[in-house]
Amino acid sequence: IAGITQAPTSQILAAGRRMTLRCTQDMRHNAMYWYRQDLGLGLRLIHYSNTAGTTGKGEVPDGYSVSRANTDDFPLTLASAVPSQTSVYFCASSEQGSNQPQHFGDGTRLSIL
Amino acid sequence: DQQVKQNSPSLSVQEGRISILNCDYTNSMFDYFLWYKKYPAEGPTFLISISSIKDKNEDGRFTVFLNKSAKHLSLHIVPSQPGDSAVYFCAAYDRGSNYKLTFGKGTLLTVNP
């Protein structure tokens, strides 16, 4: 079934550790995104990529990095996790071009202790 | 400064009645609006959208209305069903934002049997 796969589903991590959240899509979408969802704050864009080889900063990029080596994969890395990064992380993708609906994975629930 | 506002955190309606979810925005550069539905432990799912050149878009039980002068849109669900119980997010594309989608905080809809 076509869609977006995120891994892991959930993770508990000690503060200061490095963590990479994985995201793979098989829809051949050019654009991909990472969001975090926090209670009372909705979804906020962390980083995005319009096409393989390019990335851009969203609303809340500090403490996170991304790479886009190919069309299908868009990993999100926390170099040194802090408790404020406890959140649910969603990866999304869309066809290139304005006003295309974004399609979301089921999220990674991350707890930083 | 929140550019997409969903002022009702929750809404409860009776099965078979109409559900009306509201959304206000402040950015006059927004030109395309989307509604997403989210069940617990799943990612948001695209529901319906509307371009700023239209004032209504209908898809089955779901209708979105846009009032540009008031910077207001609403999602109508008729008739409401218990399976519609979910969090609904309003989102908007900024034509100057390079594909970045801005989300509201969401409204939890509960449809009671």
XYZ file of C-alpha atoms in Angstrom:
226
model
C 0.000 0.000 0.000
C 1.458 3.340 -1.063
C 2.142 5.867 1.633
C 4.570 7.149 4.227
C 6.368 4.939 6.713
C 7.846 6.389 9.885
C 10.147 4.579 12.300
C 10.304 4.059 15.169
C 6.671 4.274 16.272
C 7.787 5.452 19.687
C 11.034 5.965 21.569
C 12.205 6.965 25.023
C 15.555 8.698 24.917
C 17.950 10.078 27.487
C 18.753 13.768 27.224
C 21.982 14.434 25.361
C 21.667 11.399 23.110
C 21.560 11.547 19.324
C 18.456 10.258 17.568
C 17.392 9.894 13.944
C 13.743 9.553 13.007
C 13.233 7.787 9.718
C 10.712 8.627 7.023
C 10.233 6.839 3.715
C 7.604 7.445 1.057
C 6.788 5.397 -2.030
C 4.562 7.880 -3.832
C 7.479 9.524 -5.682
C 6.508 12.878 -4.214
C 9.091 15.593 -4.662
C 8.269 17.558 -1.507
C 8.652 16.233 2.053
C 8.141 17.795 5.471
C 8.700 17.232 9.173
C 6.247 18.540 11.767
C 5.981 18.291 15.516
C 2.645 18.192 17.300
C 2.410 19.431 20.855
C -0.669 19.702 23.030
C -2.398 23.030 22.475
C -0.038 24.067 19.686
C -1.187 22.111 16.641
C 1.348 21.054 14.026
C 4.461 23.136 13.525
C 6.839 22.771 10.586
C 10.420 21.873 11.516
C 12.127 21.404 8.139
C 11.054 20.756 4.580
C 12.511 19.664 1.266
C 11.059 20.686 -2.084
C 13.094 18.140 -4.011
C 15.968 15.705 -3.501
C 19.167 17.552 -2.659
C 17.490 20.635 -1.167
C 16.197 21.416 2.314
C 14.753 24.429 4.083
C 13.956 25.619 7.588
C 10.435 25.743 8.913
C 8.954 27.449 11.926
C 10.862 25.549 14.646
C 14.149 24.243 13.159
C 16.516 24.726 16.122
C 17.978 21.488 17.461
C 17.039 19.515 14.358
C 18.723 18.683 11.062
C 17.544 16.918 7.921
C 18.996 15.505 4.735
C 17.441 14.535 1.410
C 19.820 12.279 -0.452
C 17.077 10.769 -2.610
C 13.377 11.191 -3.386
C 12.069 8.549 -0.990
C 13.876 9.218 2.303
C 13.851 12.244 4.580
C 15.436 11.503 7.991
C 15.216 13.948 10.891
C 18.128 14.047 13.351
C 18.269 15.384 16.884
C 21.991 15.851 17.493
C 21.688 16.190 21.278
C 18.162 15.638 22.538
C 16.622 17.919 25.168
C 13.389 17.408 27.164
C 11.622 20.209 25.236
C 11.886 18.024 22.144
C 9.443 15.561 23.677
C 6.667 15.513 21.107
C 4.917 13.556 18.390
C 6.732 13.909 15.074
C 4.962 13.614 11.736
C 6.525 13.245 8.333
C 4.542 14.298 5.269
C 4.955 14.451 1.510
C 3.235 16.116 -1.418
C 3.518 16.445 -5.157
C 5.552 19.417 -6.252
C 3.618 22.535 -7.027
C 1.555 24.932 -5.040
C -1.572 23.920 -3.158
C -1.009 20.174 -3.195
C -2.434 18.276 -0.195
C 0.211 16.856 2.092
C 0.002 13.183 3.030
C 1.115 12.200 6.518
C 2.678 9.203 8.192
C 1.359 7.897 11.498
C 3.978 9.659 13.578
C 6.782 8.916 16.022
C 6.107 9.549 19.700
C 9.383 10.691 21.258
C 9.981 11.165 24.977
C 13.224 12.784 26.162
C 14.064 12.170 29.821
C 1.445 35.273 16.349
C -0.983 32.603 15.266
C -2.013 33.064 11.649
C -4.615 30.266 11.543
C -6.991 30.197 14.487
C -9.456 27.554 15.555
C -11.021 29.164 18.580
C -13.132 26.200 19.673
C -10.961 23.468 21.204
C -13.914 21.079 21.196
C -17.401 20.579 19.791
C -20.039 18.010 20.659
C -23.011 17.209 18.392
C -25.710 14.587 18.140
C -25.580 11.923 15.440
C -27.525 13.001 12.358
C -27.208 16.716 13.108
C -24.917 19.237 11.444
C -21.371 19.832 12.700
C -19.862 23.236 11.968
C -16.166 23.759 12.570
C -14.792 27.271 12.258
C -11.434 28.706 11.314
C -10.148 32.282 11.086
C -6.950 33.503 9.493
C -4.973 36.707 9.525
C -2.539 36.388 6.621
C -3.954 37.918 3.430
C -1.337 35.975 1.432
C -3.101 32.687 2.165
C -4.669 31.488 -1.067
C -5.533 27.833 -0.513
C -7.157 26.229 2.490
C -7.376 22.612 3.600
C -9.103 20.623 6.297
C -7.481 17.573 7.846
C -8.992 14.948 10.117
C -6.930 13.144 12.737
C -7.737 10.049 14.766
C -5.675 9.189 17.875
C -2.351 7.468 17.126
C -2.698 8.170 13.401
C -1.419 10.896 11.127
C -3.680 13.671 9.807
C -5.705 12.716 6.735
C -6.594 15.228 4.044
C -10.349 15.828 3.924
C -11.285 18.718 1.650
C -9.804 21.937 0.300
C -10.829 25.243 -1.233
C -9.097 27.822 -3.352
C -9.383 31.502 -2.483
C -11.112 32.122 -5.815
C -14.085 30.042 -4.653
C -16.507 30.446 -1.791
C -17.748 26.857 -1.509
C -16.534 23.341 -2.163
C -18.584 20.232 -1.518
C -17.613 16.569 -1.264
C -20.328 14.227 -0.086
C -21.240 15.054 3.512
C -18.467 17.634 3.766
C -18.734 21.239 2.601
C -16.199 24.005 3.127
C -17.248 27.652 2.942
C -14.818 30.530 2.523
C -15.545 34.176 3.339
C -12.477 36.048 2.129
C -13.574 39.463 3.304
C -14.012 38.117 6.836
C -10.940 35.863 6.577
C -13.100 33.016 7.806
C -13.778 29.485 6.678
C -15.967 26.740 8.025
C -16.375 23.017 7.550
C -19.911 21.621 7.593
C -20.549 17.923 8.112
C -24.096 16.798 7.363
C -25.285 14.428 8.665
C -22.731 13.857 11.401
C -21.807 10.259 12.216
C -20.038 8.776 15.258
C -17.111 7.849 12.972
C -16.573 11.552 12.328
C -15.361 11.948 15.920
C -11.775 13.150 15.536
C -9.597 16.246 15.739
C -10.068 18.550 12.745
C -7.262 20.850 11.643
C -7.665 23.857 9.422
C -4.573 24.663 7.332
C -3.555 27.288 4.798
C -0.987 27.733 2.056
C 0.750 31.077 1.715
C 1.387 31.846 -1.953
C 4.670 33.430 -0.962
C 5.824 30.671 1.411
C 7.448 28.104 -0.842
C 4.903 25.366 -0.133
C 4.788 25.772 3.646
C 1.462 24.849 5.230
C 0.309 26.659 8.374
C -1.994 24.723 10.707
C -4.491 25.764 13.328
C -4.460 24.135 16.757
C -7.360 21.823 15.951
C -10.915 21.209 17.156
C -11.944 17.951 18.782
C -15.316 16.884 17.369
C -17.365 14.346 19.295
C -20.465 12.935 17.624
C -22.722 11.247 20.136
C -24.931 8.314 19.086
